[in-house]
Amino acid sequence: MTYAAQPIDGTSDDRAETSRGRPGGHTWRPMPRSRTYTYVIDQVDEHIVSGALRVGDRLPPEREFATLLGVGRGAVREAIRVLEAYGVVRTDPGPEGGTTLTSMPSEALTQVLRLHIGLANFPMADVIEARAMLERWSARLAARHGSADDLAAIEHELLQMENGRSDREAFNEHDTAFHVAIARASNNRLVADMTTALRDSIRSLVLESFHGHADWPALAEQLCADHRRVFEAIASGDESAAADAVEEHIRSAYATLGWGRA
Amino acid sequence: MTYAAQPIDGTSDDRAETSRGRPGGHTWRPMPRSRTYTYVIDQVDEHIVSGALRVGDRLPPEREFATLLGVGRGAVREAIRVLEAYGVVRTDPGPEGGTTLTSMPSEALTQVLRLHIGLANFPMADVIEARAMLERWSARLAARHGSADDLAAIEHELLQMENGRSDREAFNEHDTAFHVAIARASNNRLVADMTTALRDSIRSLVLESFHGHADWPALAEQLCADHRRVFEAIASGDESAAADAVEEHIRSAYATLGWGRA
């Protein structure tokens, strides 16, 4: 494949129009356009990893930042969109606004995982295994560290499931929230975020399975009993029982939904 | 805070210039600019989760896609940059090029985690705990499933460390690669990618600690002995010994580097 020369600053709208292969002729191979916005991200990355940029700091205004880095404003804008999607910056509009370094890793992890699970870039068996591992750990830590508030939050979601079985969508929301509440009770933000991202990223697949299941009342019954067993082990502080209960629940739920290896 | 009206298509360069607060006057609150590119991402997301888009499929050309979605081309371009950063699409330049759905979740996870660890959005104690959990699992699965090639790849990195202790940077690269090779041997791509992302995201912090350590030869000696113990347990197929050896190694390395809680 050959490429004609094209702008590299990432701002031109006419890439497709100016890129012409010339069969047999000599062609220039331009720097891939993606490099420019990647350069901006790498610059921010370096400043973060070296400690020069911290949460709460601001990036320079777009025009100034572009001048500082010697790139087009389009490249700066694209880089900021990526950093926004990563949960690393927040952009506020208006005269008081700007681009601030922030702390929202969970949303970014969730979106990345949901898209890749959707693309089947991770086999479902791997997802089940990873959930079993992460949630064993979360449940164990929740049994060890969970405060009274943490336990109340977990139990709240359990009661919502037990008392509202007819609405499968609401049931799935409370089911997700139950697992997220356990992860939050683990007192480890990274484990909690990974657990949350993983449970959240299969939310719509789970709902689909709920709708497709032949005997919803029996499934809801099983899920409520499983969840109660997990909650009670955590509440009693029994780490091993909590870990085993949640792993058993995850494996049997997937088997019932027909997702398992076996 | 009040906002003046501003373009919402994400292509205008003059946001800062047209946003003026008018004290006391009535102002319009425009849709945040970020919404437009987010809308494009959500549309792609829906197509992926529903199964309408798969790896290898192409997105429509930029101009056509913008028309289809009723948004500006700038918003489409920003969304594609984000999806590129997520490892969900690849953009190839030139007449044969285009935007193809792809499968590179590991790079995206690594970048997200590295930036958030750099911003201290996850306490180091959480990172150590998460590594211990993930690598116990990886080592256990590697001892169960690892092929002869997997074992050779792990041993290769071990030998590089043992025979090249003078160069701390190279040592750190092989140390990272050793843990990545174990994760790859686990036969679970999601666990492997999370493990890889986590080890990779602290690569420069580890190197800094290597350089700052008072007695590098003694540290290198300890790390080589730890790694050899892990490798031998995996090679012998002893799952529990492999899990324990890797957890012990991670905890003692961090304690030696002064990163631990204790």
Coordinates of C-alpha atoms in Angstrom, one line a residue:
Chain A
M1 CA 0.0 0.0 0.0
T2 CA 1.3 3.5 -0.8
Y3 CA 0.3 6.8 0.6
A4 CA 0.4 10.3 -0.7
A5 CA 1.6 13.1 1.6
Q6 CA -1.0 14.4 4.0
P7 CA -1.1 16.9 6.9
I8 CA 0.1 15.5 10.1
D9 CA -1.4 18.0 12.6
G10 CA -4.6 16.1 13.0
T11 CA -6.8 19.1 12.1
S12 CA -7.4 18.6 8.4
D13 CA -10.8 17.4 7.3
D14 CA -9.7 16.1 4.0
R15 CA -7.5 13.2 4.6
A16 CA -9.5 10.8 2.4
E17 CA -9.5 13.3 -0.4
T18 CA -5.8 14.1 -0.5
S19 CA -4.5 10.5 0.0
R20 CA -4.0 9.0 -3.4
G21 CA -2.0 6.0 -4.2
R22 CA 0.1 6.5 -7.4
P23 CA 0.7 3.1 -8.9
G24 CA 4.3 2.7 -10.0
G25 CA 5.2 6.2 -8.9
H26 CA 7.2 7.3 -5.9
T27 CA 5.1 8.2 -2.9
W28 CA 5.8 9.7 0.4
R29 CA 4.8 7.8 3.5
P30 CA 3.6 10.4 5.9
M31 CA 3.8 10.0 9.7
P32 CA 0.5 8.4 10.7
R33 CA -1.9 11.1 11.7
S34 CA -2.5 9.4 15.0
R35 CA 1.0 10.2 16.1
T36 CA 0.3 13.9 16.8
Y37 CA -2.5 13.4 19.4
T38 CA -0.6 10.5 20.9
Y39 CA 2.4 12.8 21.3
V40 CA 0.2 15.2 23.4
I41 CA -1.1 12.2 25.5
D42 CA 2.5 11.0 26.1
Q43 CA 3.5 14.5 27.2
V44 CA 0.7 14.6 29.8
D45 CA 1.5 11.0 30.8
E46 CA 5.2 11.9 31.5
H47 CA 4.1 14.9 33.6
I48 CA 1.7 12.7 35.6
V49 CA 4.2 9.8 36.1
S50 CA 7.0 12.2 37.1
G51 CA 4.6 13.8 39.6
A52 CA 4.6 17.3 37.9
L53 CA 0.9 17.1 37.3
R54 CA -1.5 16.1 40.1
V55 CA -5.3 15.7 40.6
G56 CA -6.7 19.3 40.8
D57 CA -4.1 20.8 38.5
R58 CA -5.1 22.3 35.2
L59 CA -3.8 21.8 31.7
P60 CA -2.9 25.0 29.8
P61 CA -5.8 26.4 27.6
E62 CA -6.1 24.7 24.3
R63 CA -4.5 27.4 22.2
E64 CA -1.6 27.9 24.6
F65 CA -1.0 24.2 25.0
A66 CA -0.9 23.7 21.2
T67 CA 1.7 26.4 20.9
L68 CA 3.7 25.0 23.8
L69 CA 3.8 21.6 22.2
G70 CA 4.2 22.8 18.6
V71 CA 1.1 20.9 17.4
G72 CA -2.2 21.8 15.9
R73 CA -5.2 22.6 18.2
G74 CA -7.1 19.7 16.7
A75 CA -4.4 17.3 18.0
V76 CA -4.7 18.9 21.5
R77 CA -8.5 18.6 21.4
E78 CA -8.3 14.9 20.3
A79 CA -5.8 14.1 23.1
I80 CA -8.1 15.8 25.7
R81 CA -11.0 13.8 24.5
V82 CA -9.0 10.6 25.1
L83 CA -7.9 11.7 28.5
E84 CA -11.5 12.6 29.3
A85 CA -12.6 9.2 28.3
Y86 CA -9.8 7.7 30.4
G87 CA -11.3 9.6 33.4
V88 CA -8.0 11.5 33.7
V89 CA -9.3 15.0 33.0
R90 CA -12.6 16.8 33.2
T91 CA -13.5 19.7 30.9
D92 CA -15.8 22.3 32.2
P93 CA -17.3 24.8 29.7
G94 CA -17.6 28.5 30.2
P95 CA -15.2 31.3 31.2
E96 CA -14.4 29.7 34.5
G97 CA -14.0 26.3 32.9
G98 CA -10.9 24.5 31.7
T99 CA -9.3 21.1 31.7
T100 CA -8.7 19.8 35.2
L101 CA -6.8 16.6 36.2
T102 CA -9.4 14.4 38.0
S103 CA -10.0 11.0 39.4
M104 CA -12.5 8.8 37.7
P105 CA -10.8 5.5 36.9
S106 CA -13.8 3.3 37.4
E107 CA -15.9 4.6 34.5
A108 CA -12.9 4.3 32.1
L109 CA -12.2 0.7 33.2
T110 CA -15.8 -0.2 32.8
Q111 CA -16.1 1.3 29.3
V112 CA -12.9 -0.3 28.1
L113 CA -13.9 -3.7 29.5
R114 CA -17.5 -3.5 28.3
L115 CA -16.5 -2.7 24.7
H116 CA -13.9 -5.5 24.6
I117 CA -16.2 -8.1 26.2
G118 CA -18.8 -7.0 23.6
L119 CA -16.3 -7.6 20.8
A120 CA -15.7 -11.0 22.3
N121 CA -12.0 -10.1 22.7
F122 CA -12.2 -11.9 26.0
P123 CA -13.9 -15.3 25.9
M124 CA -16.9 -15.6 28.4
A125 CA -15.1 -18.4 30.3
D126 CA -12.2 -16.0 31.0
V127 CA -14.7 -13.4 32.3
I128 CA -16.3 -15.9 34.6
E129 CA -12.9 -17.0 35.9
A130 CA -11.8 -13.4 36.4
R131 CA -15.0 -12.6 38.2
A132 CA -14.7 -15.6 40.5
M133 CA -11.1 -14.6 41.4
L134 CA -11.9 -10.9 42.0
E135 CA -15.1 -11.4 43.9
R136 CA -13.5 -14.1 46.1
W137 CA -11.0 -11.4 47.1
S138 CA -13.6 -8.7 47.5
A139 CA -15.9 -10.9 49.6
R140 CA -12.9 -11.9 51.8
L141 CA -11.8 -8.3 52.3
A142 CA -15.4 -7.2 52.9
A143 CA -15.8 -9.8 55.6
R144 CA -12.6 -8.5 57.2
H145 CA -13.0 -4.8 56.8
G146 CA -16.7 -4.1 56.1
S147 CA -18.1 -1.4 58.3
A148 CA -21.7 -1.3 59.6
D149 CA -22.6 1.2 56.8
D150 CA -21.0 -1.2 54.2
L151 CA -23.1 -4.1 55.5
A152 CA -26.2 -2.0 55.4
A153 CA -25.6 -1.0 51.8
I154 CA -25.1 -4.6 50.8
E155 CA -28.2 -5.7 52.6
H156 CA -30.2 -2.9 51.1
E157 CA -29.6 -4.3 47.6
L158 CA -30.4 -7.8 48.8
L159 CA -33.8 -6.7 50.2
Q160 CA -34.6 -4.9 47.0
M161 CA -34.0 -8.1 45.0
E162 CA -36.0 -10.2 47.5
N163 CA -38.9 -7.9 47.5
G164 CA -39.0 -6.9 43.8
R165 CA -38.6 -10.1 41.7
S166 CA -41.1 -9.3 39.0
D167 CA -39.1 -6.6 37.3
R168 CA -36.1 -8.3 35.7
E169 CA -34.4 -5.1 34.8
A170 CA -34.7 -3.7 38.3
F171 CA -33.5 -7.1 39.7
N172 CA -30.4 -6.9 37.5
E173 CA -29.7 -3.4 38.6
H174 CA -29.8 -4.4 42.3
D175 CA -27.9 -7.6 41.5
T176 CA -25.1 -5.4 40.0
A177 CA -25.3 -3.0 42.9
F178 CA -25.1 -5.8 45.4
H179 CA -21.8 -7.0 43.9
V180 CA -20.5 -3.4 43.6
A181 CA -21.4 -2.8 47.3
I182 CA -19.3 -5.8 48.3
A183 CA -16.4 -4.6 46.2
R184 CA -16.7 -1.1 47.8
A185 CA -16.7 -2.7 51.3
S186 CA -13.3 -4.4 50.5
N187 CA -11.5 -1.1 51.3
N188 CA -9.3 -1.6 48.2
R189 CA -10.2 0.9 45.5
L190 CA -8.3 -0.8 42.7
V191 CA -9.9 -4.3 43.4
A192 CA -13.3 -2.6 43.8
D193 CA -13.0 -0.7 40.5
M194 CA -11.9 -3.8 38.6
T195 CA -14.7 -5.8 40.2
T196 CA -17.2 -3.1 39.4
A197 CA -16.0 -2.7 35.9
L198 CA -16.3 -6.4 35.2
R199 CA -19.8 -6.8 36.7
D200 CA -21.0 -3.7 35.1
S201 CA -19.6 -4.6 31.7
I202 CA -21.8 -7.7 31.5
R203 CA -24.9 -5.9 32.8
S204 CA -26.8 -6.0 29.5
L205 CA -25.7 -9.6 28.7
V206 CA -27.1 -10.7 32.1
L207 CA -30.3 -8.9 31.5
E208 CA -30.7 -10.6 28.1
S209 CA -30.2 -14.0 29.8
F210 CA -32.8 -13.1 32.4
H211 CA -35.3 -12.3 29.7
G212 CA -34.5 -15.4 27.8
H213 CA -34.7 -17.8 30.7
A214 CA -37.5 -20.3 30.7
D215 CA -38.3 -20.2 34.4
W216 CA -37.6 -16.8 35.8
P217 CA -39.2 -17.3 39.2
A218 CA -37.0 -20.3 39.9
L219 CA -33.9 -18.4 38.7
A220 CA -34.8 -15.4 40.9
E221 CA -35.3 -17.7 43.8
Q222 CA -31.9 -19.3 43.3
L223 CA -30.2 -15.9 42.9
C224 CA -31.8 -14.5 46.1
A225 CA -30.8 -17.6 48.1
D226 CA -27.2 -17.3 46.8
H227 CA -27.0 -13.6 47.5
R228 CA -28.4 -14.1 51.1
R229 CA -25.8 -16.8 51.7
V230 CA -23.0 -14.4 50.6
F231 CA -24.3 -11.5 52.6
E232 CA -24.6 -13.6 55.8
A233 CA -21.1 -15.0 55.5
I234 CA -19.7 -11.4 55.1
A235 CA -21.9 -10.1 57.9
S236 CA -20.6 -12.8 60.2
G237 CA -17.0 -12.0 59.3
D238 CA -16.3 -15.5 58.0
E239 CA -13.8 -14.7 55.2
S240 CA -13.5 -18.2 53.8
A241 CA -17.2 -18.8 53.8
A242 CA -17.8 -15.5 52.1
A243 CA -15.2 -16.2 49.4
D244 CA -16.6 -19.7 48.8
A245 CA -20.2 -18.5 48.7
V246 CA -19.6 -15.8 46.2
E247 CA -17.5 -18.1 43.9
E248 CA -20.2 -20.8 44.1
H249 CA -22.8 -18.2 43.3
I250 CA -21.0 -16.9 40.2
R251 CA -20.2 -20.4 38.8
S252 CA -23.7 -21.7 39.4
A253 CA -25.4 -18.6 38.0
Y254 CA -23.4 -18.8 34.8
A255 CA -24.1 -22.5 34.5
T256 CA -27.8 -21.9 34.9
L257 CA -27.7 -19.1 32.3
G258 CA -25.9 -21.5 30.0
W259 CA -22.7 -19.4 29.8
G260 CA -20.3 -21.9 31.5
R261 CA -17.6 -24.1 30.0
A262 CA -19.2 -27.2 31.3
Chain B
M1 CA -21.7 29.9 36.7
T2 CA -23.4 31.0 33.5
Y3 CA -22.7 30.1 29.9
A4 CA -23.3 31.9 26.7
A5 CA -24.5 29.8 23.7
Q6 CA -21.8 28.0 21.9
P7 CA -21.6 25.5 19.1
I8 CA -22.2 21.9 20.1
D9 CA -20.7 20.0 17.2
G10 CA -17.3 19.8 18.7
T11 CA -15.6 21.3 15.7
S12 CA -15.4 24.9 16.6
D13 CA -12.0 26.3 17.6
D14 CA -13.3 29.3 19.4
R15 CA -15.2 28.0 22.5
A16 CA -13.2 30.1 24.9
E17 CA -13.8 33.2 22.9
T18 CA -17.6 32.9 22.5
S19 CA -18.3 31.8 26.1
R20 CA -19.1 35.0 28.0
G21 CA -21.0 35.2 31.3
R22 CA -23.5 38.0 31.4
P23 CA -23.9 39.1 35.0
G24 CA -27.6 39.6 35.8
G25 CA -28.7 38.8 32.2
H26 CA -30.4 35.7 30.9
T27 CA -28.1 33.2 29.5
W28 CA -28.5 29.9 27.6
R29 CA -26.9 26.8 29.0
P30 CA -25.7 24.9 26.0
M31 CA -25.4 21.2 25.8
P32 CA -21.8 20.5 27.0
R33 CA -19.6 20.1 24.0
S34 CA -18.4 16.7 25.2
R35 CA -21.9 15.2 24.6
T36 CA -21.5 15.1 20.9
Y37 CA -18.5 12.9 20.7
T38 CA -19.9 10.8 23.6
Y39 CA -23.0 10.3 21.5
V40 CA -20.9 8.8 18.7
I41 CA -19.1 6.5 21.1
D42 CA -22.4 5.4 22.6
Q43 CA -23.7 4.5 19.1
V44 CA -20.7 2.4 18.4
D45 CA -21.0 0.9 21.9
E46 CA -24.6 -0.1 21.2
H47 CA -23.7 -1.7 17.9
I48 CA -20.9 -3.7 19.6
V49 CA -22.9 -4.9 22.6
S50 CA -25.8 -5.9 20.3
G51 CA -23.4 -7.9 18.1
A52 CA -24.1 -5.7 15.0
L53 CA -20.4 -4.8 14.9
R54 CA -17.6 -7.3 15.2
V55 CA -13.8 -7.4 15.1
G56 CA -12.8 -6.9 11.4
D57 CA -15.8 -4.8 10.5
R58 CA -15.3 -1.2 9.4
L59 CA -16.9 2.0 10.5
P60 CA -18.3 4.2 7.7
P61 CA -15.9 6.8 6.3
E62 CA -15.8 9.9 8.5
R63 CA -17.9 12.2 6.3
E64 CA -20.6 9.5 5.7
F65 CA -20.6 8.6 9.4
A66 CA -21.1 12.2 10.5
T67 CA -24.0 12.5 8.1
L68 CA -25.5 9.2 9.3
L69 CA -25.4 10.4 12.9
G70 CA -26.3 14.0 12.2
V71 CA -23.1 15.3 14.0
G72 CA -20.1 17.3 12.9
R73 CA -17.0 15.6 11.5
G74 CA -15.0 16.9 14.5
A75 CA -17.2 14.9 16.8
V76 CA -16.7 11.8 14.8
R77 CA -13.0 12.3 14.7
E78 CA -12.8 12.8 18.5
A79 CA -14.9 9.7 19.1
I80 CA -12.6 7.7 16.8
R81 CA -9.6 8.9 18.7
V82 CA -11.1 7.7 21.9
L83 CA -12.0 4.3 20.5
E84 CA -8.5 4.1 19.1
A85 CA -7.1 4.8 22.6
Y86 CA -9.4 2.1 24.0
G87 CA -7.9 -0.4 21.5
V88 CA -11.3 -0.9 19.9
V89 CA -10.6 0.5 16.5
R90 CA -7.5 0.9 14.3
T91 CA -7.2 3.7 11.8
D92 CA -5.1 3.0 8.7
P93 CA -4.1 5.9 6.4
G94 CA -4.3 6.0 2.7
P95 CA -6.9 5.0 0.1
E96 CA -7.1 1.4 1.3
G97 CA -7.3 2.6 4.9
G98 CA -10.2 3.2 7.1
T99 CA -11.4 2.5 10.6
T100 CA -11.5 -1.2 11.5
L101 CA -12.8 -2.8 14.7
T102 CA -9.9 -4.5 16.3
S103 CA -8.7 -6.3 19.5
M104 CA -6.1 -4.6 21.6
P105 CA -7.5 -4.4 25.1
S106 CA -4.2 -4.8 26.9
E107 CA -2.6 -1.5 25.8
A108 CA -5.8 0.4 26.7
L109 CA -6.0 -1.2 30.2
T110 CA -2.3 -0.5 30.7
Q111 CA -2.6 3.2 29.8
V112 CA -5.6 3.8 31.9
L113 CA -4.1 2.1 34.9
R114 CA -0.7 3.7 34.5
L115 CA -2.2 7.2 34.4
H116 CA -4.4 6.6 37.4
I117 CA -1.7 5.0 39.4
G118 CA 0.5 8.0 38.4
L119 CA -2.2 10.3 39.7
A120 CA -2.2 8.3 43.0
N121 CA -5.9 7.6 42.3
F122 CA -5.1 4.2 43.7
P123 CA -3.0 4.0 46.9
M124 CA 0.1 1.9 46.4
A125 CA -1.0 -0.5 49.1
D126 CA -4.1 -1.3 46.9
V127 CA -1.8 -1.9 43.9
I128 CA 0.3 -4.3 45.9
E129 CA -2.7 -6.2 47.2
A130 CA -4.2 -6.4 43.7
R131 CA -1.0 -7.6 42.2
A132 CA -0.7 -10.3 44.9
M133 CA -4.3 -11.4 44.1
L134 CA -3.9 -11.4 40.3
E135 CA -0.5 -13.0 40.2
R136 CA -1.4 -15.8 42.7
W137 CA -4.1 -16.6 40.2
S138 CA -1.8 -16.3 37.1
A139 CA 0.9 -18.5 38.7
R140 CA -1.6 -21.1 39.8
L141 CA -3.1 -21.3 36.3
A142 CA 0.4 -21.2 34.7
A143 CA 1.4 -24.2 36.9
R144 CA -1.8 -26.0 35.7
H145 CA -1.9 -25.0 32.0
G146 CA 1.6 -23.8 31.0
S147 CA 2.9 -25.4 27.9
A148 CA 6.6 -26.2 27.2
D149 CA 6.8 -23.0 25.2
D150 CA 5.3 -21.0 28.0
L151 CA 7.8 -22.4 30.4
A152 CA 10.7 -21.6 28.0
A153 CA 9.5 -18.0 27.7
I154 CA 9.4 -17.6 31.5
E155 CA 12.8 -19.2 32.0
H156 CA 14.3 -17.0 29.2
E157 CA 13.4 -13.8 31.2
L158 CA 14.8 -15.4 34.4
L159 CA 18.1 -16.2 32.7
Q160 CA 18.3 -12.7 31.3
M161 CA 17.9 -11.3 34.8
E162 CA 20.4 -13.7 36.3
N163 CA 23.1 -13.0 33.7
G164 CA 22.6 -9.3 33.3
R165 CA 22.4 -7.7 36.8
S166 CA 24.5 -4.7 36.2
D167 CA 22.0 -2.8 34.0
R168 CA 19.0 -1.9 36.2
E169 CA 16.9 -0.7 33.3
A170 CA 17.3 -4.0 31.4
F171 CA 16.8 -5.9 34.6
N172 CA 13.5 -4.1 35.2
E173 CA 12.4 -4.9 31.6
H174 CA 13.1 -8.6 32.0
D175 CA 11.5 -8.5 35.5
T176 CA 8.3 -7.1 33.8
A177 CA 8.5 -9.6 31.0
F178 CA 8.9 -12.4 33.5
H179 CA 5.6 -11.6 35.2
V180 CA 3.9 -11.0 31.8
A181 CA 5.1 -14.4 30.6
I182 CA 3.6 -16.0 33.6
A183 CA 0.3 -14.2 33.0
R184 CA 0.3 -15.3 29.3
A185 CA 0.9 -18.9 30.4
S186 CA -2.3 -18.7 32.5
N187 CA -4.4 -19.3 29.4
N188 CA -6.9 -16.6 30.6
R189 CA -6.6 -13.5 28.4
L190 CA -8.5 -11.2 30.7
V191 CA -6.5 -12.2 33.8
A192 CA -3.3 -12.0 31.7
D193 CA -4.2 -8.5 30.4
M194 CA -5.1 -7.2 33.9
T195 CA -1.9 -8.6 35.3
T196 CA 0.2 -7.2 32.5
A197 CA -1.4 -3.8 32.7
L198 CA -0.8 -3.7 36.5
R199 CA 2.9 -4.8 36.3
D200 CA 3.5 -2.6 33.3
S201 CA 1.9 0.5 34.8
I202 CA 4.4 0.5 37.7
R203 CA 7.4 -0.1 35.4
S204 CA 8.9 3.4 35.8
L205 CA 8.2 3.5 39.6
V206 CA 10.0 0.2 40.0
L207 CA 13.0 1.5 38.0
E208 CA 13.2 4.6 40.1
S209 CA 13.2 2.4 43.2
F210 CA 16.0 0.3 41.7
H211 CA 18.1 3.4 41.1
G212 CA 17.4 4.8 44.6
H213 CA 18.2 1.5 46.4
A214 CA 21.3 1.6 48.6
D215 CA 22.5 -1.9 47.9
W216 CA 21.5 -2.9 44.3
P217 CA 23.6 -6.1 44.2
A218 CA 21.8 -7.5 47.3
L219 CA 18.4 -6.5 45.9
A220 CA 19.1 -8.1 42.5
E221 CA 20.3 -11.2 44.3
Q222 CA 17.1 -11.4 46.3
L223 CA 14.9 -10.8 43.2
C224 CA 16.7 -13.5 41.2
A225 CA 16.3 -16.0 44.0
D226 CA 12.6 -15.1 44.3
H227 CA 12.0 -15.4 40.6
R228 CA 13.8 -18.7 40.4
R229 CA 11.6 -20.1 43.2
V230 CA 8.5 -18.9 41.3
F231 CA 9.7 -20.4 38.1
E232 CA 10.5 -23.8 39.6
A233 CA 7.2 -24.1 41.4
I234 CA 5.4 -23.4 38.1
A235 CA 7.6 -25.8 36.1
S236 CA 7.0 -28.6 38.6
G237 CA 3.2 -28.0 38.3
D238 CA 2.8 -27.3 42.0
E239 CA -0.1 -24.8 41.9
S240 CA -0.1 -23.8 45.6
A241 CA 3.6 -23.5 45.8
A242 CA 3.6 -21.3 42.7
A243 CA 0.9 -19.1 44.1
D244 CA 2.6 -18.7 47.5
A245 CA 6.0 -18.1 46.0
V246 CA 4.7 -15.3 43.8
E247 CA 2.8 -13.6 46.6
E248 CA 5.7 -13.8 48.9
H249 CA 8.0 -12.3 46.2
I250 CA 5.6 -9.4 45.6
R251 CA 5.2 -8.6 49.3
S252 CA 8.9 -8.9 50.2
A253 CA 10.0 -6.9 47.1
Y254 CA 7.7 -4.0 48.0
A255 CA 8.8 -4.1 51.6
T256 CA 12.4 -4.0 50.5
L257 CA 11.6 -1.1 48.2
G258 CA 9.9 0.6 51.1
W259 CA 6.5 0.7 49.4
G260 CA 4.6 -1.5 51.8
R261 CA 2.0 -0.6 54.4
A262 CA 4.1 -2.2 57.2

